[in-house]
PDB file of C-alpha atoms in Angstrom:
ATOM      1  CA  ASP J   1       0.000   0.000   0.000  1.00 65.00           C
ATOM      2  CA  VAL J   2       1.449   3.345  -1.040  1.00 62.00           C
ATOM      3  CA  LYS J   3       2.052   5.798   1.677  1.00 89.00           C
ATOM      4  CA  VAL J   4       2.848   9.338   2.627  1.00 94.00           C
ATOM      5  CA  THR J   5       4.079   9.394   6.200  1.00 94.00           C
ATOM      6  CA  GLN J   6       4.238  12.447   8.404  1.00 95.00           C
ATOM      7  CA  SER J   7       6.468  12.033  11.413  1.00 88.00           C
ATOM      8  CA  SER J   8       4.113  13.427  14.056  1.00 89.00           C
ATOM      9  CA  ARG J   9       0.322  13.471  14.420  1.00 91.00           C
ATOM     10  CA  TYR J  10       0.343  16.088  17.186  1.00 95.00           C
ATOM     11  CA  LEU J  11       2.931  18.689  18.164  1.00 96.00           C
ATOM     12  CA  VAL J  12       2.941  21.434  20.764  1.00 97.00           C
ATOM     13  CA  LYS J  13       5.660  24.060  20.429  1.00 97.00           C
ATOM     14  CA  ARG J  14       6.440  27.367  22.063  1.00 97.00           C
ATOM     15  CA  THR J  15       6.437  30.711  20.309  1.00 98.00           C
ATOM     16  CA  GLY J  16       9.841  31.393  18.778  1.00 97.00           C
ATOM     17  CA  GLU J  17      10.885  27.757  18.507  1.00 97.00           C
ATOM     18  CA  LYS J  18      12.225  26.352  15.251  1.00 97.00           C
ATOM     19  CA  VAL J  19       9.911  23.554  14.154  1.00 97.00           C
ATOM     20  CA  PHE J  20      10.580  20.768  11.673  1.00 97.00           C
ATOM     21  CA  LEU J  21       7.740  18.803  10.068  1.00 97.00           C
ATOM     22  CA  GLU J  22       8.906  15.742   8.179  1.00 96.00           C
ATOM     23  CA  CYS J  23       7.199  13.974   5.295  1.00 97.00           C
ATOM     24  CA  VAL J  24       8.319  10.795   3.557  1.00 97.00           C
ATOM     25  CA  GLN J  25       6.693   9.053   0.582  1.00 95.00           C
ATOM     26  CA  ASP J  26       7.447   5.584  -0.728  1.00 93.00           C
ATOM     27  CA  MET J  27       5.898   5.932  -4.202  1.00 88.00           C
ATOM     28  CA  ASP J  28       8.904   7.412  -6.021  1.00 90.00           C
ATOM     29  CA  HIS J  29       6.805  10.506  -6.728  1.00 90.00           C
ATOM     30  CA  GLU J  30       8.511  13.544  -8.188  1.00 90.00           C
ATOM     31  CA  ASN J  31       6.076  16.111  -6.800  1.00 91.00           C
ATOM     32  CA  MET J  32       5.616  16.914  -3.130  1.00 94.00           C
ATOM     33  CA  PHE J  33       3.542  19.580  -1.429  1.00 95.00           C
ATOM     34  CA  TRP J  34       2.918  21.145   1.946  1.00 97.00           C
ATOM     35  CA  TYR J  35      -0.520  22.538   2.806  1.00 96.00           C
ATOM     36  CA  ARG J  36      -2.085  23.954   5.892  1.00 96.00           C
ATOM     37  CA  GLN J  37      -5.755  23.403   6.576  1.00 93.00           C
ATOM     38  CA  ASP J  38      -7.833  25.776   8.648  1.00 91.00           C
ATOM     39  CA  PRO J  39     -11.607  25.755   9.249  1.00 84.00           C
ATOM     40  CA  GLY J  40     -13.465  27.702   6.586  1.00 80.00           C
ATOM     41  CA  LEU J  41     -10.311  28.344   4.558  1.00 84.00           C
ATOM     42  CA  GLY J  42      -9.711  24.919   3.066  1.00 85.00           C
ATOM     43  CA  LEU J  43      -6.270  23.743   2.037  1.00 91.00           C
ATOM     44  CA  ARG J  44      -3.736  26.439   1.293  1.00 92.00           C
ATOM     45  CA  LEU J  45      -0.481  25.671  -0.450  1.00 93.00           C
ATOM     46  CA  ILE J  46       2.649  26.676   1.442  1.00 96.00           C
ATOM     47  CA  TYR J  47       5.475  25.262  -0.669  1.00 96.00           C
ATOM     48  CA  PHE J  48       5.944  22.609  -3.315  1.00 94.00           C
ATOM     49  CA  SER J  49       8.728  20.750  -5.034  1.00 94.00           C
ATOM     50  CA  TYR J  50       8.840  19.054  -8.424  1.00 90.00           C
ATOM     51  CA  ASP J  51      12.296  17.555  -7.974  1.00 90.00           C
ATOM     52  CA  VAL J  52      15.137  17.008  -5.550  1.00 92.00           C
ATOM     53  CA  LYS J  53      16.752  20.279  -4.433  1.00 88.00           C
ATOM     54  CA  MET J  54      13.940  22.185  -6.118  1.00 90.00           C
ATOM     55  CA  LYS J  55      11.386  24.259  -4.213  1.00 94.00           C
ATOM     56  CA  GLU J  56       8.751  26.794  -5.150  1.00 93.00           C
ATOM     57  CA  LYS J  57       6.641  29.115  -3.056  1.00 94.00           C
ATOM     58  CA  GLY J  58       2.957  28.427  -2.880  1.00 93.00           C
ATOM     59  CA  ASP J  59       0.230  30.839  -1.888  1.00 90.00           C
ATOM     60  CA  ILE J  60       1.253  31.421   1.758  1.00 95.00           C
ATOM     61  CA  PRO J  61       5.022  30.855   2.137  1.00 96.00           C
ATOM     62  CA  GLU J  62       5.692  33.600   4.682  1.00 96.00           C
ATOM     63  CA  GLY J  63       7.188  32.260   7.886  1.00 96.00           C
ATOM     64  CA  TYR J  64       8.015  28.891   6.339  1.00 98.00           C
ATOM     65  CA  SER J  65      10.856  27.264   4.453  1.00 97.00           C
ATOM     66  CA  VAL J  66      11.350  23.788   3.015  1.00 97.00           C
ATOM     67  CA  SER J  67      14.071  21.315   2.249  1.00 97.00           C
ATOM     68  CA  ARG J  68      14.183  18.490  -0.271  1.00 96.00           C
ATOM     69  CA  GLU J  69      17.559  16.796  -0.181  1.00 95.00           C
ATOM     70  CA  LYS J  70      16.216  13.381  -1.193  1.00 95.00           C
ATOM     71  CA  LYS J  71      13.388  12.491  -3.539  1.00 94.00           C
ATOM     72  CA  GLU J  72      11.333  10.733  -0.898  1.00 96.00           C
ATOM     73  CA  ARG J  73      11.597  13.372   1.842  1.00 97.00           C
ATOM     74  CA  PHE J  74      10.156  16.885   1.979  1.00 97.00           C
ATOM     75  CA  SER J  75      10.570  18.879   5.168  1.00 97.00           C
ATOM     76  CA  LEU J  76       8.660  21.963   6.255  1.00 98.00           C
ATOM     77  CA  ILE J  77      10.458  24.349   8.584  1.00 98.00           C
ATOM     78  CA  LEU J  78       8.917  27.026  10.742  1.00 97.00           C
ATOM     79  CA  GLU J  79      11.884  29.283  11.412  1.00 94.00           C
ATOM     80  CA  SER J  80      10.324  30.967  14.455  1.00 97.00           C
ATOM     81  CA  ALA J  81       6.944  29.544  15.355  1.00 97.00           C
ATOM     82  CA  SER J  82       4.108  31.936  16.028  1.00 97.00           C
ATOM     83  CA  THR J  83       0.614  31.368  17.375  1.00 97.00           C
ATOM     84  CA  ASN J  84      -0.950  32.100  13.972  1.00 97.00           C
ATOM     85  CA  GLN J  85       0.845  29.043  12.655  1.00 98.00           C
ATOM     86  CA  THR J  86      -1.307  26.801  14.826  1.00 97.00           C
ATOM     87  CA  SER J  87      -2.964  24.615  12.218  1.00 96.00           C
ATOM     88  CA  MET J  88      -3.270  21.190  10.603  1.00 95.00           C
ATOM     89  CA  TYR J  89      -0.376  20.606   8.209  1.00 97.00           C
ATOM     90  CA  LEU J  90      -0.816  18.159   5.359  1.00 96.00           C
ATOM     91  CA  CYS J  91       1.883  16.767   3.118  1.00 96.00           C
ATOM     92  CA  ALA J  92       0.975  15.350  -0.301  1.00 94.00           C
ATOM     93  CA  SER J  93       2.719  13.809  -3.266  1.00 93.00           C
ATOM     94  CA  SER J  94       1.900  13.066  -6.888  1.00 88.00           C
ATOM     95  CA  SER J  95       3.593  11.481  -9.860  1.00 83.00           C
ATOM     96  CA  GLY J  96       5.589  13.593 -12.230  1.00 63.00           C
ATOM     97  CA  GLY J  97       3.456  12.518 -15.158  1.00 56.00           C
ATOM     98  CA  GLY J  98       0.978  15.168 -14.240  1.00 51.00           C
ATOM     99  CA  HIS J  99      -1.529  15.607 -11.544  1.00 53.00           C
ATOM    100  CA  SER J 100      -4.186  13.600 -13.308  1.00 56.00           C
ATOM    101  CA  TYR J 101      -3.871  10.866 -10.737  1.00 64.00           C
ATOM    102  CA  GLY J 102      -4.546  13.219  -7.887  1.00 79.00           C
ATOM    103  CA  TYR J 103      -2.630  13.590  -4.694  1.00 87.00           C
ATOM    104  CA  THR J 104      -1.822  11.102  -1.987  1.00 90.00           C
ATOM    105  CA  PHE J 105      -1.969  12.827   1.365  1.00 93.00           C
ATOM    106  CA  GLY J 106      -0.289  12.093   4.651  1.00 93.00           C
ATOM    107  CA  SER J 107      -2.340  11.812   7.824  1.00 91.00           C
ATOM    108  CA  GLY J 108      -1.500  15.340   8.873  1.00 93.00           C
ATOM    109  CA  THR J 109       0.277  16.991  11.765  1.00 95.00           C
ATOM    110  CA  ARG J 110      -1.792  19.099  14.108  1.00 95.00           C
ATOM    111  CA  LEU J 111       0.552  21.792  15.372  1.00 97.00           C
ATOM    112  CA  THR J 112      -0.282  23.980  18.344  1.00 97.00           C
ATOM    113  CA  VAL J 113       1.971  26.953  19.059  1.00 98.00           C
ATOM    114  CA  VAL J 114       1.593  28.308  22.581  1.00 97.00           C
TER     115      VAL J 114
ATOM    116  CA  GLY K   1      -8.837  34.299 -11.060  1.00 47.00           C
ATOM    117  CA  GLN K   2      -9.255  30.893  -9.497  1.00 61.00           C
ATOM    118  CA  ASN K   3     -11.925  30.529  -6.862  1.00 81.00           C
ATOM    119  CA  ILE K   4     -13.887  27.448  -5.825  1.00 89.00           C
ATOM    120  CA  ASP K   5     -17.096  27.591  -3.833  1.00 92.00           C
ATOM    121  CA  GLN K   6     -18.919  24.848  -1.943  1.00 94.00           C
ATOM    122  CA  PRO K   7     -21.602  24.878   0.738  1.00 95.00           C
ATOM    123  CA  THR K   8     -20.033  24.806   4.178  1.00 92.00           C
ATOM    124  CA  GLU K   9     -22.297  22.226   5.757  1.00 95.00           C
ATOM    125  CA  MET K  10     -25.007  19.785   4.716  1.00 97.00           C
ATOM    126  CA  THR K  11     -27.151  17.306   6.587  1.00 97.00           C
ATOM    127  CA  ALA K  12     -28.869  14.227   5.190  1.00 97.00           C
ATOM    128  CA  THR K  13     -30.558  11.086   6.424  1.00 97.00           C
ATOM    129  CA  GLU K  14     -29.180   7.564   6.300  1.00 97.00           C
ATOM    130  CA  GLY K  15     -30.315   5.798   3.123  1.00 97.00           C
ATOM    131  CA  ALA K  16     -31.039   9.048   1.287  1.00 97.00           C
ATOM    132  CA  ILE K  17     -29.300  10.700  -1.691  1.00 97.00           C
ATOM    133  CA  VAL K  18     -27.323  13.923  -1.308  1.00 98.00           C
ATOM    134  CA  GLN K  19     -25.773  16.202  -3.925  1.00 98.00           C
ATOM    135  CA  ILE K  20     -22.821  18.413  -3.014  1.00 98.00           C
ATOM    136  CA  ASN K  21     -22.271  21.248  -5.461  1.00 97.00           C
ATOM    137  CA  CYS K  22     -19.059  22.950  -6.429  1.00 95.00           C
ATOM    138  CA  THR K  23     -18.731  26.043  -8.596  1.00 93.00           C
ATOM    139  CA  TYR K  24     -15.573  27.603  -9.875  1.00 88.00           C
ATOM    140  CA  GLN K  25     -14.283  30.591 -11.792  1.00 79.00           C
ATOM    141  CA  THR K  26     -11.223  29.957 -13.835  1.00 60.00           C
ATOM    142  CA  SER K  27      -9.835  30.333 -17.304  1.00 63.00           C
ATOM    143  CA  GLY K  28      -9.515  26.573 -17.523  1.00 69.00           C
ATOM    144  CA  PHE K  29      -9.101  23.505 -15.436  1.00 77.00           C
ATOM    145  CA  ASN K  30      -7.317  20.379 -16.483  1.00 75.00           C
ATOM    146  CA  GLY K  31      -9.602  18.353 -14.263  1.00 83.00           C
ATOM    147  CA  LEU K  32     -11.946  18.535 -11.306  1.00 89.00           C
ATOM    148  CA  PHE K  33     -11.339  16.269  -8.321  1.00 92.00           C
ATOM    149  CA  TRP K  34     -13.320  15.226  -5.281  1.00 95.00           C
ATOM    150  CA  TYR K  35     -11.709  14.107  -2.024  1.00 95.00           C
ATOM    151  CA  GLN K  36     -13.246  12.712   1.144  1.00 96.00           C
ATOM    152  CA  GLN K  37     -11.786  13.631   4.513  1.00 94.00           C
ATOM    153  CA  HIS K  38     -12.924  12.095   7.779  1.00 94.00           C
ATOM    154  CA  ALA K  39     -12.294  14.132  10.899  1.00 89.00           C
ATOM    155  CA  GLY K  40      -8.647  14.008  11.908  1.00 84.00           C
ATOM    156  CA  GLU K  41      -7.612  12.014   8.858  1.00 87.00           C
ATOM    157  CA  ALA K  42      -5.995  12.642   5.500  1.00 87.00           C
ATOM    158  CA  PRO K  43      -8.083  13.492   2.436  1.00 91.00           C
ATOM    159  CA  THR K  44      -8.538  10.495   0.164  1.00 91.00           C
ATOM    160  CA  PHE K  45      -9.222  10.601  -3.559  1.00 89.00           C
ATOM    161  CA  LEU K  46     -12.821   9.888  -4.598  1.00 92.00           C
ATOM    162  CA  SER K  47     -13.251  10.831  -8.224  1.00 90.00           C
ATOM    163  CA  TYR K  48     -11.904  12.812 -11.140  1.00 88.00           C
ATOM    164  CA  ASN K  49     -13.636  14.448 -14.134  1.00 91.00           C
ATOM    165  CA  VAL K  50     -11.725  15.801 -17.083  1.00 87.00           C
ATOM    166  CA  LEU K  51     -14.567  15.801 -19.614  1.00 89.00           C
ATOM    167  CA  ASP K  52     -18.141  16.961 -19.264  1.00 92.00           C
ATOM    168  CA  GLY K  53     -20.551  14.394 -17.976  1.00 95.00           C
ATOM    169  CA  LEU K  54     -21.094  11.908 -15.225  1.00 95.00           C
ATOM    170  CA  GLU K  55     -18.535   9.520 -13.732  1.00 92.00           C
ATOM    171  CA  GLU K  56     -20.004   6.753 -11.627  1.00 92.00           C
ATOM    172  CA  LYS K  57     -18.167   4.739  -8.986  1.00 87.00           C
ATOM    173  CA  GLY K  58     -20.498   2.591  -6.979  1.00 92.00           C
ATOM    174  CA  ARG K  59     -22.528   4.732  -4.596  1.00 95.00           C
ATOM    175  CA  PHE K  60     -20.584   7.856  -5.580  1.00 95.00           C
ATOM    176  CA  SER K  61     -20.933   9.784  -8.843  1.00 96.00           C
ATOM    177  CA  SER K  62     -19.380  13.041  -9.950  1.00 96.00           C
ATOM    178  CA  PHE K  63     -20.562  15.385 -12.677  1.00 96.00           C
ATOM    179  CA  LEU K  64     -18.758  18.164 -14.523  1.00 94.00           C
ATOM    180  CA  SER K  65     -19.902  20.968 -16.807  1.00 92.00           C
ATOM    181  CA  ARG K  66     -16.857  22.944 -17.898  1.00 88.00           C
ATOM    182  CA  SER K  67     -18.856  25.591 -19.739  1.00 86.00           C
ATOM    183  CA  LYS K  68     -20.838  26.334 -16.591  1.00 88.00           C
ATOM    184  CA  GLY K  69     -17.934  26.007 -14.148  1.00 89.00           C
ATOM    185  CA  TYR K  70     -19.980  23.526 -12.172  1.00 92.00           C
ATOM    186  CA  SER K  71     -19.486  20.120 -10.634  1.00 94.00           C
ATOM    187  CA  TYR K  72     -21.357  18.000  -8.155  1.00 97.00           C
ATOM    188  CA  LEU K  73     -20.731  14.908  -6.112  1.00 98.00           C
ATOM    189  CA  LEU K  74     -23.726  12.607  -5.723  1.00 97.00           C
ATOM    190  CA  LEU K  75     -23.823  10.150  -2.833  1.00 97.00           C
ATOM    191  CA  LYS K  76     -26.501   7.461  -2.916  1.00 97.00           C
ATOM    192  CA  GLU K  77     -27.762   5.129  -0.196  1.00 97.00           C
ATOM    193  CA  LEU K  78     -26.084   7.231   2.445  1.00 97.00           C
ATOM    194  CA  GLN K  79     -24.401   5.440   5.306  1.00 97.00           C
ATOM    195  CA  MET K  80     -23.308   6.784   8.660  1.00 97.00           C
ATOM    196  CA  LYS K  81     -19.684   6.327   7.627  1.00 97.00           C
ATOM    197  CA  ASP K  82     -20.220   8.870   4.828  1.00 97.00           C
ATOM    198  CA  SER K  83     -20.208  11.615   7.456  1.00 98.00           C
ATOM    199  CA  ALA K  84     -17.082  13.515   6.449  1.00 97.00           C
ATOM    200  CA  SER K  85     -15.863  16.613   4.688  1.00 96.00           C
ATOM    201  CA  TYR K  86     -15.890  16.577   0.897  1.00 97.00           C
ATOM    202  CA  LEU K  87     -13.302  18.697  -0.870  1.00 95.00           C
ATOM    203  CA  CYS K  88     -13.685  19.936  -4.421  1.00 94.00           C
ATOM    204  CA  ALA K  89     -10.368  20.672  -6.141  1.00 92.00           C
ATOM    205  CA  GLY K  90      -9.626  22.074  -9.566  1.00 88.00           C
ATOM    206  CA  LEU K  91      -6.406  21.700 -11.482  1.00 81.00           C
ATOM    207  CA  PRO K  92      -5.631  24.782 -13.586  1.00 77.00           C
ATOM    208  CA  TYR K  93      -3.520  24.183 -16.660  1.00 73.00           C
ATOM    209  CA  GLY K  94       0.145  24.133 -15.750  1.00 72.00           C
ATOM    210  CA  GLN K  95      -0.480  24.935 -12.104  1.00 76.00           C
ATOM    211  CA  ASN K  96      -1.167  23.213  -8.814  1.00 81.00           C
ATOM    212  CA  PHE K  97      -4.511  22.236  -7.348  1.00 84.00           C
ATOM    213  CA  VAL K  98      -6.924  24.841  -6.104  1.00 87.00           C
ATOM    214  CA  PHE K  99      -9.068  23.510  -3.257  1.00 90.00           C
ATOM    215  CA  GLY K 100     -12.506  24.617  -2.206  1.00 90.00           C
ATOM    216  CA  PRO K 101     -13.247  25.168   1.496  1.00 90.00           C
ATOM    217  CA  GLY K 102     -14.861  21.741   1.826  1.00 93.00           C
ATOM    218  CA  THR K 103     -18.414  20.678   2.654  1.00 96.00           C
ATOM    219  CA  ARG K 104     -18.987  18.988   5.985  1.00 96.00           C
ATOM    220  CA  LEU K 105     -21.683  16.339   5.549  1.00 98.00           C
ATOM    221  CA  SER K 106     -23.503  14.951   8.556  1.00 97.00           C
ATOM    222  CA  VAL K 107     -25.516  11.770   8.037  1.00 97.00           C
ATOM    223  CA  LEU K 108     -28.246  11.310  10.601  1.00 96.00           C
ATOM    224  CA  PRO K 109     -29.935   8.007  11.513  1.00 94.00           C
TER     225      PRO K 109
END
């Protein structure tokens, strides 16, 4: 069974901390994405990557950075966590042949910044 | 611009049929997707329309009219386990998915 695995289901961090959210996929997918999901706002794209070492800003990149050193791993970094970054974070991947097969999502990480 | 609208919440009765609508404004989508998301879980792929018309998959069907910027997801013979959020997502040409806000469906006994 193909999988996208996010390292933590729940995280509680303090304001100002540097936070790492890890995502690993075992499908050999080229494309990987980080979204945050908030009630009433739906999924909003933070960053994406179409290849190793490649990264592109999504719609709401401010306060975040990413790293993709290996094809299977895409990390989201909150440089200095703030309370408005409390949210559900979803990682997704898709094949490089186009998005026509849709995304496979991870189970999500619910981050609370206090 | 790219904007997708869905009703925020819907309620239906077990065994009934429910239609969840999705409207969008865009210069062109390469496809229209529906995902199901149970509370606290990851969204999972339900269906995909690239051409106008109806796609049927068991109890679930999805319809697309590109000229009208309109899609719906039809759920038949509702079961309690169908209580979830349903996300409409469009794929603009050469870009990433645009997601609607999601429709939270509650199925009542």
